[in-house]
CSV table of C-alpha atoms in Angstrom, one decimal:
chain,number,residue,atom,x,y,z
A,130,UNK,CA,-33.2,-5.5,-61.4
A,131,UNK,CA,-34.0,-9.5,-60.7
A,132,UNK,CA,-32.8,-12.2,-63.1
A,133,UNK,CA,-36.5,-12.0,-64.8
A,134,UNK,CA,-35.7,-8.3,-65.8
A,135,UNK,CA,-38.7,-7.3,-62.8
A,136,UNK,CA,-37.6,-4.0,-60.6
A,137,UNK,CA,-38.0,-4.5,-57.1
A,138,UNK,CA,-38.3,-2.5,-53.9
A,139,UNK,CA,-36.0,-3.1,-50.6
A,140,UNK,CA,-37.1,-6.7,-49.6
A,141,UNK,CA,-37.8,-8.7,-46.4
A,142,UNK,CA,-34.2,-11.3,-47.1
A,143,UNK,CA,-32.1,-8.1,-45.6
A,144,UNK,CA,-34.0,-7.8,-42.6
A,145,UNK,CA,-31.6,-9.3,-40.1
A,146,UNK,CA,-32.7,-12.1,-37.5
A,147,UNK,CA,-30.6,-12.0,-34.7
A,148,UNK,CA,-31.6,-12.6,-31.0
A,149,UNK,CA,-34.4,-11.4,-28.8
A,150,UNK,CA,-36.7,-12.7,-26.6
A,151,UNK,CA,-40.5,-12.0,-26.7
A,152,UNK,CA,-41.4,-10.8,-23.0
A,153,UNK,CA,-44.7,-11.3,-21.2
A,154,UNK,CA,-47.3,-12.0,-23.9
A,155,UNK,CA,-50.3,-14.6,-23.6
A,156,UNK,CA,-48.1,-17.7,-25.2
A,157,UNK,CA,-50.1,-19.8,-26.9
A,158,UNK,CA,-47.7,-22.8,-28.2
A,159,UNK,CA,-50.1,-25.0,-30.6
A,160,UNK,CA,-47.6,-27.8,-29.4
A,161,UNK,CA,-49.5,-30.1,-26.8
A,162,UNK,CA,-46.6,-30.8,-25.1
A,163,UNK,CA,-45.8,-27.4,-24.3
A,164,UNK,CA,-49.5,-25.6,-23.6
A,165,UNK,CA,-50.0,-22.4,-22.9
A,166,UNK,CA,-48.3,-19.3,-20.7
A,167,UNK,CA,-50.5,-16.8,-19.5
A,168,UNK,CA,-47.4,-14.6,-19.1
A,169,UNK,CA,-44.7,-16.1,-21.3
A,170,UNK,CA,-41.9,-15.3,-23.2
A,171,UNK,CA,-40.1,-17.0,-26.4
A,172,UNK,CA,-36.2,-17.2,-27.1
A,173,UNK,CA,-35.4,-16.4,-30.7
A,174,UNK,CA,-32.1,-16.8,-31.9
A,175,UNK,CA,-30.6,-17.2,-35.8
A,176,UNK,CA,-34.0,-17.6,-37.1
A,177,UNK,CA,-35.5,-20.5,-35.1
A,178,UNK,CA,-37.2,-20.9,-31.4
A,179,UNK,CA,-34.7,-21.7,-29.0
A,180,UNK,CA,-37.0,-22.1,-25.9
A,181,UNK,CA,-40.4,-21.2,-24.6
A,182,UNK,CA,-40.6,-20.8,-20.7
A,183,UNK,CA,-42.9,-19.1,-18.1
A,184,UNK,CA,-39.7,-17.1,-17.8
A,185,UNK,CA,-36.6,-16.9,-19.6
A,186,UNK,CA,-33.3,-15.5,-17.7
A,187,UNK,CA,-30.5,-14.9,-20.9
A,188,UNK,CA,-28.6,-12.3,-19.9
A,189,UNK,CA,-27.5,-9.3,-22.8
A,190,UNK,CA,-30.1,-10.7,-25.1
A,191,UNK,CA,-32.1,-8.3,-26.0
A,192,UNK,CA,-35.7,-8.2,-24.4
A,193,UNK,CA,-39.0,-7.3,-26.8
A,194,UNK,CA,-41.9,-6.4,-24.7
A,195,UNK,CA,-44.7,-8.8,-25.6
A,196,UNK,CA,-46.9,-8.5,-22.6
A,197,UNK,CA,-51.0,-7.0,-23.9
A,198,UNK,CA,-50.5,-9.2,-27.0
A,199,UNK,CA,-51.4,-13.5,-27.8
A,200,UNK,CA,-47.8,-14.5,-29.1
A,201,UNK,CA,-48.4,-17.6,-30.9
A,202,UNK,CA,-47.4,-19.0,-34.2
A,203,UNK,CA,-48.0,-17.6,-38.1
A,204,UNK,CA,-50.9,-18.8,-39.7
A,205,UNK,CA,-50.5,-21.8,-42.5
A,206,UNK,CA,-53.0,-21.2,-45.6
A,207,UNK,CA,-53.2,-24.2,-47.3
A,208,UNK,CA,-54.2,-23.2,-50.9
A,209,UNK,CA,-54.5,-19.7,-52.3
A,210,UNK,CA,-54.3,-18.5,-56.3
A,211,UNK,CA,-51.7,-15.6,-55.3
A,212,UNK,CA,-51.6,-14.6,-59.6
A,213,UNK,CA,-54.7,-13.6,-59.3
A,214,UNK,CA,-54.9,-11.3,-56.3
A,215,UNK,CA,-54.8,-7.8,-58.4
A,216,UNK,CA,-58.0,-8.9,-60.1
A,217,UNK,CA,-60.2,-7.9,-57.0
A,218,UNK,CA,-61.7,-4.3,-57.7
A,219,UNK,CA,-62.7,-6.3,-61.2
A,220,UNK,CA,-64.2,-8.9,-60.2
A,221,UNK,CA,-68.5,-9.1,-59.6
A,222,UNK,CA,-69.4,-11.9,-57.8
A,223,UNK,CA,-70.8,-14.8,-59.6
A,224,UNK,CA,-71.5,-12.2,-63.1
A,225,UNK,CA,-71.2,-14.8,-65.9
A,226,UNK,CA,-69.0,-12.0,-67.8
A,227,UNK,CA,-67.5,-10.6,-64.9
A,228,UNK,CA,-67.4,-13.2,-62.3
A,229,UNK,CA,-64.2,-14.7,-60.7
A,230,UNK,CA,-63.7,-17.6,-63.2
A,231,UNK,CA,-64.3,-16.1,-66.9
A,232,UNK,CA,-62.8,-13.1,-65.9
A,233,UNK,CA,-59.4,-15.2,-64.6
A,234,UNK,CA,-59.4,-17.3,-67.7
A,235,UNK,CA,-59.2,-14.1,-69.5
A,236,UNK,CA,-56.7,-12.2,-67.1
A,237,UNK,CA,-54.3,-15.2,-66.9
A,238,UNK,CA,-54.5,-15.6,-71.2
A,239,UNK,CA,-52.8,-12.2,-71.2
A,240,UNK,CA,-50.7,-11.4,-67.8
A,241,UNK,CA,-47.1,-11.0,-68.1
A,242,UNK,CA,-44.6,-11.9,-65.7
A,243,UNK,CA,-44.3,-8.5,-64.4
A,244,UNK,CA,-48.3,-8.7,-64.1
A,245,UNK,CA,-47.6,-12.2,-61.7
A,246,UNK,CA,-45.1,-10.2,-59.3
A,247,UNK,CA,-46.9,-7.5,-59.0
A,248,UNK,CA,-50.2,-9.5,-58.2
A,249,UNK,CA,-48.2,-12.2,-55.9
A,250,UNK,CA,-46.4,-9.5,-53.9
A,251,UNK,CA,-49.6,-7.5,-53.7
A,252,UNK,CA,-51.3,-11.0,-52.3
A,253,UNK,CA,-48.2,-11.9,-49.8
A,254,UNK,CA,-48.7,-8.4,-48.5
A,255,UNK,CA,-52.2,-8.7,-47.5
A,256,UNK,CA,-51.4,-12.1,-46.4
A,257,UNK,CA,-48.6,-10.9,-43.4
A,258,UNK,CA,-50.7,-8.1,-42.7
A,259,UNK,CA,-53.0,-10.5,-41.7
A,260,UNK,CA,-51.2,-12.6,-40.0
A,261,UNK,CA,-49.9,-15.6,-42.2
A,262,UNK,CA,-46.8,-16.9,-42.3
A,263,UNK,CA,-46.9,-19.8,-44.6
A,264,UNK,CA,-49.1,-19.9,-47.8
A,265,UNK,CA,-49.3,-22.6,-50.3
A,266,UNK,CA,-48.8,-20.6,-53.1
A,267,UNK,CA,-51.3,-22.6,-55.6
A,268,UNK,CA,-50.3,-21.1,-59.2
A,269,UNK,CA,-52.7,-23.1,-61.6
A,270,UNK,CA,-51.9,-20.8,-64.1
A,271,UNK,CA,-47.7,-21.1,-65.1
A,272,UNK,CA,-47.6,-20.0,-69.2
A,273,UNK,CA,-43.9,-19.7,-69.2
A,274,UNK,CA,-40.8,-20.1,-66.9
A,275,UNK,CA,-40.7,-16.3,-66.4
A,276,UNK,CA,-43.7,-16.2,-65.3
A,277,UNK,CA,-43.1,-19.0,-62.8
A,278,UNK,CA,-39.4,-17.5,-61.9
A,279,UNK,CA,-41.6,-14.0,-61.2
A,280,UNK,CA,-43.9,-15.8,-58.9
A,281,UNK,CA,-41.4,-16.9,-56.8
A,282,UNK,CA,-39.1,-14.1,-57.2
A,283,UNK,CA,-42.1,-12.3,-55.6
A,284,UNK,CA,-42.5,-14.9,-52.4
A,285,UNK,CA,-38.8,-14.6,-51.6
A,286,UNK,CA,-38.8,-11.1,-51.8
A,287,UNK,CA,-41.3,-10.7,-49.1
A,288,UNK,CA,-40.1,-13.2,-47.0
A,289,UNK,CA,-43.0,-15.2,-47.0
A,290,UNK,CA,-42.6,-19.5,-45.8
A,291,UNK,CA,-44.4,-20.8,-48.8
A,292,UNK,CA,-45.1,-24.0,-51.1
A,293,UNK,CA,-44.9,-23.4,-54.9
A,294,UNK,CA,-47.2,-25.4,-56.7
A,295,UNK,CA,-46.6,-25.2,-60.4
A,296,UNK,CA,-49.4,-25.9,-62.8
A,297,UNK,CA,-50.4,-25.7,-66.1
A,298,UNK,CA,-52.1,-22.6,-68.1
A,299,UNK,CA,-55.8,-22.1,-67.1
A,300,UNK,CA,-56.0,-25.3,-64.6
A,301,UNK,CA,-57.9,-27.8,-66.0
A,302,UNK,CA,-56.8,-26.9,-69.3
A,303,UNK,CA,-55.9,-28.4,-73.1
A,304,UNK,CA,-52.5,-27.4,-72.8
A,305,UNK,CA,-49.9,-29.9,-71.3
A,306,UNK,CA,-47.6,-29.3,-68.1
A,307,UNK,CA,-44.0,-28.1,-68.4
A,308,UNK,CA,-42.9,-31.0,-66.9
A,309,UNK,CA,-39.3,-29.8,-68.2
A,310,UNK,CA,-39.4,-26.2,-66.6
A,311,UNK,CA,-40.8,-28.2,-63.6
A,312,UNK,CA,-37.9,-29.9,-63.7
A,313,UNK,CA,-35.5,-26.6,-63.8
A,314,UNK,CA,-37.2,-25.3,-60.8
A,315,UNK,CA,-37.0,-28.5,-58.5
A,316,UNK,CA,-33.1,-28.4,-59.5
A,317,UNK,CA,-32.2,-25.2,-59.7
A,318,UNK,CA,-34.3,-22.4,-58.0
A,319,UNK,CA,-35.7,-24.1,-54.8
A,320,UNK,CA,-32.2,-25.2,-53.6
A,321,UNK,CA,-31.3,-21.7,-52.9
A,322,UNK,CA,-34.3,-20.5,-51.4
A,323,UNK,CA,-34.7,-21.8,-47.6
A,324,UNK,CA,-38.4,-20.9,-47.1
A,325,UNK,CA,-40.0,-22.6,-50.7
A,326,UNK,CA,-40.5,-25.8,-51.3
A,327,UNK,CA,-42.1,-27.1,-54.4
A,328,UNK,CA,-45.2,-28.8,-55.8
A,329,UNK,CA,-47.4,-29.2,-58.5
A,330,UNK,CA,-50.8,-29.2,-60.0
A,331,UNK,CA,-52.5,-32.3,-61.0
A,332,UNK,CA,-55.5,-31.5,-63.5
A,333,UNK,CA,-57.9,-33.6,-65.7
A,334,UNK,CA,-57.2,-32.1,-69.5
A,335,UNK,CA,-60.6,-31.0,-70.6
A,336,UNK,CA,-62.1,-30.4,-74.2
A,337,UNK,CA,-63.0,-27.7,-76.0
A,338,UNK,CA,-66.5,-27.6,-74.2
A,339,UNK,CA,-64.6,-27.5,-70.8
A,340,UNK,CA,-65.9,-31.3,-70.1
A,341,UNK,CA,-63.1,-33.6,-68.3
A,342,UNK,CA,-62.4,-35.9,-70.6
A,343,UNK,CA,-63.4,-39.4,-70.9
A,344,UNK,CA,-59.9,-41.5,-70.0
A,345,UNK,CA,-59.6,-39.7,-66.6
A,346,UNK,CA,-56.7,-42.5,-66.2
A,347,UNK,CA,-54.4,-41.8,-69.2
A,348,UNK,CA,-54.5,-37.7,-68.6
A,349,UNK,CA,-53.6,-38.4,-65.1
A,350,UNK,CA,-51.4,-41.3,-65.3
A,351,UNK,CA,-48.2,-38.9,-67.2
A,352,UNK,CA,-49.0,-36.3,-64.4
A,353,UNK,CA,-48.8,-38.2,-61.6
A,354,UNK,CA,-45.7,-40.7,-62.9
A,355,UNK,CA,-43.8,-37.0,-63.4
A,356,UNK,CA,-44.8,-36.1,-60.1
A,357,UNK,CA,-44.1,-38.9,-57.9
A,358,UNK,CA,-40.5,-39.4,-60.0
A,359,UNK,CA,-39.5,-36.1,-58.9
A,360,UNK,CA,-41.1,-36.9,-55.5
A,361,UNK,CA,-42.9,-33.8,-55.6
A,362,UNK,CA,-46.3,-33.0,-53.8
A,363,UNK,CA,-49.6,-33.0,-55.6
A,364,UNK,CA,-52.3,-30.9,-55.3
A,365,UNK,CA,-55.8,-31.0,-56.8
A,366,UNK,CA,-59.2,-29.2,-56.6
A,367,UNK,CA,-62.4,-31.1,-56.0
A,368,UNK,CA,-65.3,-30.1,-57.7
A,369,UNK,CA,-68.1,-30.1,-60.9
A,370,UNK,CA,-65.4,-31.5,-63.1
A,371,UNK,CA,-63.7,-34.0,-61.0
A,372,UNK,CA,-66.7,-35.9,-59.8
A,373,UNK,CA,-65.5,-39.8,-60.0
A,374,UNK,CA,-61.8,-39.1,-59.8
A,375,UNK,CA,-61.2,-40.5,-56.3
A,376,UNK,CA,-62.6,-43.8,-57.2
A,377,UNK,CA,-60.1,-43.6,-60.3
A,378,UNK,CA,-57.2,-42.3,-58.1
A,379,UNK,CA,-57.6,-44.6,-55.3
A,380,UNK,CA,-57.5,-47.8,-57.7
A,381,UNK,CA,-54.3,-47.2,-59.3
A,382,UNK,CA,-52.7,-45.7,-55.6
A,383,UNK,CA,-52.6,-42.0,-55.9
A,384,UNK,CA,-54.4,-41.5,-52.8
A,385,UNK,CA,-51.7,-40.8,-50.1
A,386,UNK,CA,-50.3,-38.1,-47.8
A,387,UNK,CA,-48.5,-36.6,-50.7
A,388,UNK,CA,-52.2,-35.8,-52.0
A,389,UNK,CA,-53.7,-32.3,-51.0
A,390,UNK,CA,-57.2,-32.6,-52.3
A,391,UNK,CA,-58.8,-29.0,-52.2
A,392,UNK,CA,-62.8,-28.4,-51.1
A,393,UNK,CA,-63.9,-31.1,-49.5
A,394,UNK,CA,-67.5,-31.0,-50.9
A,395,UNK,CA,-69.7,-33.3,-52.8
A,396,UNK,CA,-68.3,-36.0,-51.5
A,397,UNK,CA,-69.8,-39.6,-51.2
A,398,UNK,CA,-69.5,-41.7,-47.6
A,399,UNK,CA,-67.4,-44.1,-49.7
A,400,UNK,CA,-65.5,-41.3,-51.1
A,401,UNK,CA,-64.6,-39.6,-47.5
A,402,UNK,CA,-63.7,-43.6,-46.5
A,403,UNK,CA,-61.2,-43.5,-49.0
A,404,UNK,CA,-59.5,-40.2,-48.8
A,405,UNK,CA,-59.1,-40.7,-44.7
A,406,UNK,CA,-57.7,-44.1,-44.9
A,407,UNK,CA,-54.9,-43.0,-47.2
A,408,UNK,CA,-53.8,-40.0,-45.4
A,409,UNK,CA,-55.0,-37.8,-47.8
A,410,UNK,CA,-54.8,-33.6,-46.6
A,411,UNK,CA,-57.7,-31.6,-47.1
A,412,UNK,CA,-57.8,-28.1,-48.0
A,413,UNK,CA,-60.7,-26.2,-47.2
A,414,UNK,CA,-61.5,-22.4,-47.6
A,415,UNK,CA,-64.7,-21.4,-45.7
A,416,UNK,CA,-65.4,-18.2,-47.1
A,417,UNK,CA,-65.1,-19.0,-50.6
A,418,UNK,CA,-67.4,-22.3,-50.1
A,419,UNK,CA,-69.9,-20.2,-49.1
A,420,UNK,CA,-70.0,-17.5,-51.6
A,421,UNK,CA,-69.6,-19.3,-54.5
A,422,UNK,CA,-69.9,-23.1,-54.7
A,423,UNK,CA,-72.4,-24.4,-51.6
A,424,UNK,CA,-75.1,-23.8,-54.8
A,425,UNK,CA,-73.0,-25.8,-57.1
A,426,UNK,CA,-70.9,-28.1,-55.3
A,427,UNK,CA,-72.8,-28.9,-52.1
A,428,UNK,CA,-72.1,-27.9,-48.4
A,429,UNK,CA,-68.8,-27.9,-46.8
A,430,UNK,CA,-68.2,-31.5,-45.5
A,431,UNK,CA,-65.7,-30.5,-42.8
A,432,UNK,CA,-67.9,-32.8,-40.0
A,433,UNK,CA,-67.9,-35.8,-41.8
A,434,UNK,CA,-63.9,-35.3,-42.4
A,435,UNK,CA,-63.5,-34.4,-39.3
A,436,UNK,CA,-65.3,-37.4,-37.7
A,437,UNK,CA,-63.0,-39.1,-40.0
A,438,UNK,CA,-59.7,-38.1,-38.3
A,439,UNK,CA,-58.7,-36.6,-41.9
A,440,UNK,CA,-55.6,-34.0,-42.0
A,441,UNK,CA,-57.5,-30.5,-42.9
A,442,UNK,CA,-56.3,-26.9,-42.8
A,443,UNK,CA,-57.8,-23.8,-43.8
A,444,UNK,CA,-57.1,-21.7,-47.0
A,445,UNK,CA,-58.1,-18.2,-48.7
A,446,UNK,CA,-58.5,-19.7,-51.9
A,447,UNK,CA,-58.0,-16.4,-54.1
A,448,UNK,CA,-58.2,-12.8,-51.8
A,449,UNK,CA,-59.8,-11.3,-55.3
A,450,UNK,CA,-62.8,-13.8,-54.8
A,451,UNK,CA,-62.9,-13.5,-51.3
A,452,UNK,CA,-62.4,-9.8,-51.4
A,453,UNK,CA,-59.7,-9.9,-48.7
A,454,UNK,CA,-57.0,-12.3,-46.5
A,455,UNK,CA,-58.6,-11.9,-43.4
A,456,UNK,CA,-57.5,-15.2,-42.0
A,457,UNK,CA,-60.0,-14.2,-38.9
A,458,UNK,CA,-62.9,-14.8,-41.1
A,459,UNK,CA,-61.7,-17.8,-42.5
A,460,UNK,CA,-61.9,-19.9,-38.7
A,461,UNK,CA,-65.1,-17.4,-38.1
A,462,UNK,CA,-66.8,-18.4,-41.9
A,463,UNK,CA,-66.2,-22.7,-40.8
A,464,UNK,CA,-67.7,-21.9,-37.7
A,465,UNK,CA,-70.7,-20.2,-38.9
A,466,UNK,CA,-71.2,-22.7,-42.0
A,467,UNK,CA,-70.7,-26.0,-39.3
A,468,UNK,CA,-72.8,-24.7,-36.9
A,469,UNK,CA,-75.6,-23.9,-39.5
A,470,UNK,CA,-75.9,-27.4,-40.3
A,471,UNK,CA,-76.6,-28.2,-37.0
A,472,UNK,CA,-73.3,-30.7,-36.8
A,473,UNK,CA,-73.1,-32.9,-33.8
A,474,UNK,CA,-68.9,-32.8,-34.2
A,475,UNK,CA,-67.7,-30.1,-31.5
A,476,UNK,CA,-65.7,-27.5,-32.9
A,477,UNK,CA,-64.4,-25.2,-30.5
A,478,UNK,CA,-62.4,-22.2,-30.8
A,479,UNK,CA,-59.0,-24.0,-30.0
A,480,UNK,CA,-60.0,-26.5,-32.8
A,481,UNK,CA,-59.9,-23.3,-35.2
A,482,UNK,CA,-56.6,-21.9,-34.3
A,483,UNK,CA,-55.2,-25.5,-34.7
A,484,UNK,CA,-56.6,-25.7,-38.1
A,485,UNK,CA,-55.1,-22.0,-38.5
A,486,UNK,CA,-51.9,-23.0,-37.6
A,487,UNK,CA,-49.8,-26.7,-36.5
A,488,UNK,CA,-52.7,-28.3,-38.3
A,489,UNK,CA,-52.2,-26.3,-41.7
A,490,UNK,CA,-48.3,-27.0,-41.5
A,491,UNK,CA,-49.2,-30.8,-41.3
A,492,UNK,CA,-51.6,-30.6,-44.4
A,493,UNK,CA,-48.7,-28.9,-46.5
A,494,UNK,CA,-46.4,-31.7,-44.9
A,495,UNK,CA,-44.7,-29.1,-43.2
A,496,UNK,CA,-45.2,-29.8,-39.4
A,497,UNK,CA,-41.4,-30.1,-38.5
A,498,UNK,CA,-40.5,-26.5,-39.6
A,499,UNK,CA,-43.2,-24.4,-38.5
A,500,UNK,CA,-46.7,-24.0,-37.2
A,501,UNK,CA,-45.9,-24.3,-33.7
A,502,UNK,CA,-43.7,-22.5,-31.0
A,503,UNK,CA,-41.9,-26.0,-30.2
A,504,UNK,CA,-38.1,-25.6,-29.4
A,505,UNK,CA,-36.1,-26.2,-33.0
A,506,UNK,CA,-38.5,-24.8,-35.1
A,507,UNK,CA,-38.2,-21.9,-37.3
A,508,UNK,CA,-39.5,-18.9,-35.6
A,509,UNK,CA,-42.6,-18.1,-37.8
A,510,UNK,CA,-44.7,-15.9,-34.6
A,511,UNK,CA,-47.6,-13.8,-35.0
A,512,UNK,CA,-48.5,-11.4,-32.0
A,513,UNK,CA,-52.1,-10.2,-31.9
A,514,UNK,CA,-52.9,-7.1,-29.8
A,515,UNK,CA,-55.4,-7.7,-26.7
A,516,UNK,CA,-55.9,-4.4,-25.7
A,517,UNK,CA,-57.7,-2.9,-28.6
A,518,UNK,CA,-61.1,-1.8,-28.0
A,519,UNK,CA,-62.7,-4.2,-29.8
A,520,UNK,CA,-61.0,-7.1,-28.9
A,521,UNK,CA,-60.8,-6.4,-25.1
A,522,UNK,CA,-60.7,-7.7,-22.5
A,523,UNK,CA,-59.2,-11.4,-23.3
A,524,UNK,CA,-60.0,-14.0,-21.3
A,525,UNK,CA,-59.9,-16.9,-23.7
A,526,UNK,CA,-57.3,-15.8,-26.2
A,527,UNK,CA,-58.6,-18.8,-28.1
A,528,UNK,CA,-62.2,-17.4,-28.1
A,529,UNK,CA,-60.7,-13.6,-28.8
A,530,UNK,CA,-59.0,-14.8,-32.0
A,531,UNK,CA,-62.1,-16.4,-33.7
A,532,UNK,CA,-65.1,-14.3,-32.2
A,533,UNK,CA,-63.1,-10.9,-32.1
A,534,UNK,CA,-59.8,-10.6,-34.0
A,535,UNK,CA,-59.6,-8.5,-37.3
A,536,UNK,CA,-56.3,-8.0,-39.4
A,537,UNK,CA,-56.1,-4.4,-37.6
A,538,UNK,CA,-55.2,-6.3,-34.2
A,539,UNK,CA,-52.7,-8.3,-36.2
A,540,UNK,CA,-49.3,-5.9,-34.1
A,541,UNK,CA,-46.0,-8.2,-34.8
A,542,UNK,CA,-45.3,-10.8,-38.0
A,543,UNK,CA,-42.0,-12.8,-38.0
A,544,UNK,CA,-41.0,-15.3,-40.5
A,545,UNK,CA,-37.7,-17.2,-40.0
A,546,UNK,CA,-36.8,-15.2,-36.9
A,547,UNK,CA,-37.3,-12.0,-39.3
A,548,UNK,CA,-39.9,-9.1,-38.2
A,549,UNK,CA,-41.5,-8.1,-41.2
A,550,UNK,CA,-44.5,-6.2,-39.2
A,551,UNK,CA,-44.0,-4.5,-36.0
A,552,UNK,CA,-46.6,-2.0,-34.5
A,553,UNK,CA,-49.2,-2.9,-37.1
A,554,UNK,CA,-46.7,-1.8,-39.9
A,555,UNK,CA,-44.3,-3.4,-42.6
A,556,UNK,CA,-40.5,-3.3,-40.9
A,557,UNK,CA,-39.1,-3.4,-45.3
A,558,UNK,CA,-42.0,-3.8,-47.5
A,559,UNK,CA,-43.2,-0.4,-49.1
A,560,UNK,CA,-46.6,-1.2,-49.1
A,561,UNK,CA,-47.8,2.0,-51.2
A,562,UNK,CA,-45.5,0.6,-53.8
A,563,UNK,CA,-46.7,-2.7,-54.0
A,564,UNK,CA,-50.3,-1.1,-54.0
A,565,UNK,CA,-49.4,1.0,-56.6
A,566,UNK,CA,-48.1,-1.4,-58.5
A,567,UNK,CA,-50.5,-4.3,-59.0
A,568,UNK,CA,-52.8,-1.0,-59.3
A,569,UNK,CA,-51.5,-0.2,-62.8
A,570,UNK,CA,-51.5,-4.2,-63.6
A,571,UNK,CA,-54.4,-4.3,-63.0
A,572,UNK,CA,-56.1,-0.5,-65.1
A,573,UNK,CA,-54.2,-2.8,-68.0
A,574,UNK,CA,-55.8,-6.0,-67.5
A,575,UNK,CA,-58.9,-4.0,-67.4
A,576,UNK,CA,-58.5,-3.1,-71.0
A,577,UNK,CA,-56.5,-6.2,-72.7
A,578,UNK,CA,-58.5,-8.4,-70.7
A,579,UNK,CA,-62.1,-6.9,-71.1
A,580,UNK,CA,-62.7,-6.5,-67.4
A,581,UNK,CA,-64.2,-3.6,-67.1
C-alpha cells in the first residue's frame, strides 16, 4: 500500500537502467548540432546519453539491436488533464448533458483519490504506448492533498518525466487555491522524485453564472504573487473566459517565459505582439481545437505564432476528449488544420517532430534534461518500427512519423535510461490491471456522477 492508502501493481522505478547501446537504428538527434545517422547507434549508461556516433566501439557493453527502427527522442506533451482520462467511454462529443465539460465538472465534484490514480495511471499508460515521454501533467482539478499526493503517486509509479501542475477545484472556479498544500508539495514531495517538477494553475475566479469576474487584477494578483514567491511555473488556458487577460497580464509583468499560455486562439495582432516579445510558451493541442473550440474560440493561430518566433509545443489536451493519445495525430491534426487555411508559413514534417519533441521540452522549460539525444541528457528514447506494412518503406523518417506512424509502430519506450516498452509491450506495467481498474472508476462515476 502507498502513503495515500492506494494499492499498486509492480511499477516502472524497479526497472533497472544500466548500460546498453542502441545498434543500427535510423538516429534522428532533434539536436542541430548533432543531425541525423542513417545507421546509428546511442550509448546509454546510468540513465542518461553518453554519446551518439555513426558507430560506437565499447567493448562488454551490452549491444540492443536498433537497426529497422527511427531511434529518436520521447515525445514532450505540453498540457494534458490526466484526472480525467477514465471519463472517455462517457463522454458524447459536444452533448450539453454529456459533453466533455459538464460531464467533468460533475465527475471531478465526486472522484476520490483512488478515482485520480486510477484515471492518471490509466492516461500515462496510453501515453508511453504512444510514445511520450514527458507530459505536463495539467491537474486543474486538486480538492484535497490526497488527491494531489494520488496523482503523482500515479506519474512516479509509471515512470513517466512529467510537470505537476496543481490547481484549484473545477478550474476557473469559486473556490481558492491551496496555496498551503502547494506549499507541502514544492517542499516535501518533488524533492524526492527525480522526474517531477512542479507547477501551478493560474485561473480567473468566476461567479455563480460562470462569468470571469470583473477585477481580473485582484483574483490574479494573490495567484501569481504565490506563484512567482515559490518561483514556481504558471500555466493558464486561453479562451471564452479569459478574453482581455493578456492586456491585464502584460501591464502588471506576468507575461514571461515562466508563462505557459494554453490554445493559442482568438487572439488579437497586439495580443500575439505581446506574448512573443515576453517569451511567453504556447501550448497548443490540434486535435482538440478542431473538435471542440474552432466554432467557439476561433482557428488555431499556430502561423501567426509561428511567424512570430514564439516557443510552442504540442499537447493532448484530455485523451477522454480526444478519444485517444495518439501523439501521431496530434503533428498530423496541425498539419491538416494549417494547411487548410492556406498559411504561407512552411511547416514541414521535421518542423512537427521538433514541435513533438526538443521544442515541447523548451515550452515546459525543460530543454536541458530531455527532448533531444544530445550527450548529458537523460535518456528519454522512443524507437518507432520502419518495417511494418503500413509504414514501409522509410525514406524520410521525418515524413514516415507524421504521414504514416500509428501508436502500433510505437516498438521501444525508455524514460531515464529505463525500458518501459520493448517489442510493442509494457517491460512492468500490467496494463489489464490498470484497464481494469480505471474501468470500475469509471461504471461508479457513471452512477454518482450521472454520466450515463
Amino acid at each position: 500500500m502507498s502513503a495515500s492508502g492506494i494499492a499498486h501493481a509492480a511499477d516502472a522505478r524497479k526497472v533497472p537502467s544500466g548500460e546498453y547501446i542502441l545498434r543500427g537504428g535510423y538516429v534522428l538527434t532533434m539536436d542541430s548540432s548533432l543531425g541525423e545517422f542513417p545507421v546509428g547507434d546511442v550509448h546509454v549508461k546510468d540513465g542518461k546519453i553518453v554519446a551518439v556516433a555513426a558507430r560506437i566501439v565499447a567493448p562488454h557493453v551490452r549491444i540492443v539491436d536498433a537497426s529497422h527502427r527511427i531511434v529518436m527522442p520521447g515525445f514532450v506533451d505540453t498540457h494534458q488533464h490526466l484526472w480525467t482520462s477514465l471519463l472517455r467511454g462517457s463522454l458524447r462529443g459536444d452533448d450539453p448533458m454529456f459533453g466533455y465539460f459538464p460531464s467533468k465538472a460533475r465527475a471531478g465534484a465526486v472522484m476520490t483519490p483512488e478515482d485520480f490514480f486510477h484515471s492518471v495511471r490509466f492516461g500515462v499508460a496510453q501515453n508511453l504506448a504512444s510514445g511520450i515521454t514527458t507530459v505536463h501533467d495539467f491537474c486543474h482539478n486538486v480538492p484535497s492533498p490526497a488527491h494531489a499526493d494520488a496523482d503523482m503517486q500515479a506519474l512516479e509509479d509509471l515512470g513517466v518525466r512529467a510537470r505537476f501542475s496543481y490547481g484549484r477545484f473545477g478550474e476557473p472556479s469559486t473556490r481558492p487555491m491551496d496555496w498551503q498544500d502547494v506549499e507541502r508539495v514544492r517542499q516535501t514531495l518533488v524533492p524526492k522524485r527525480s522526474r517531477l517538477t512542479l507547477g501551478v494553475v493560474v485561473a480567473p475566479t468566476t461567479e455563480k453564472d460562470g462569468s470571469m469576474r470583473q477585477n481580473v487584477f485582484d483574483d490574479l494578483s494573490v495567484s501569481m504573487a504565490h506563484a512567482q514567491a515559490m518561483q514556481l511555473p504558471y500555466t493558464l488556458h486561453y479562451g471564452n473566459l479569459t478574453h482581455g487577460i493578456i492586456e491585464v497580464m502584460d501591464k502588471h509583468g506576468w507575461l514571461n517565459s515562466n508563462l505557459l499560455l494554453v490554445h493559442p486562439q482568438g487572439f488579437k495582432e497586439t495580443e500575439r505582439e505581446m506574448l512573443a516579445a515576453s517569451n511567453v510558451n504556447i501550448s497548443i493541442a490540434p486535435i482538440i481545437e478542431l473538435q471542440y473550440s474552432t466554432v467557439r474560440s476561433g482557428y488555431t493561430q499556430f502561423a501567426e505564432m509561428e511567424a512570430l518566433h514564439a516557443q510552442m509545443g504540442i499537447s493532448i489536451d484530455s485523451s477522454a476528449a480526444s478519444a485517444n493519445a495518439n501523439f501521431f495525430n496530434e503533428m498530423r491534426a496541425l498539419l491538416w488544420a494549417h494547411k487548410s487555411r492556406g498559411a504561407h508559413v512552411p511547416l514541414t514534417p521535421r518542423r512537427l517532430v521538433e514541435l513533438a519533441t526538443i521544442d515541447g521540452a523548451r515550452t515546459l522549460n525543460l530543454a536541458e534534461r530531455t527532448g533531444s539525444l544530445t550527450p548529458g541528457k537523460q535518456a528519454d528514447i522512443l524507437l518507432v518500427r520502419m518495417d511494418a506494412l503500413d509504414i514501409a518503406p522509410v525514406f524520410d523518417p521525418f515524413n514516415a512519423l507524421v504521414y504514416s506512424a500509428q501508436p502500433d509502430h510505437v516498438d521501444t519506450v525508455i524514460v531515464d535510461g529505463r525500458v518501459l516498452r520493448q517489442g510493442g509491450k509494457f517491460v512492468s506495467i500490467n496494463a489489464d490491471e490498470i484497464i481494469r481498474d480505471a474501468t470500475r472508476s469509471a461504471v461508479r462515476l457513471r452512477k454518482e456522477a450521472g454520466l450515463a
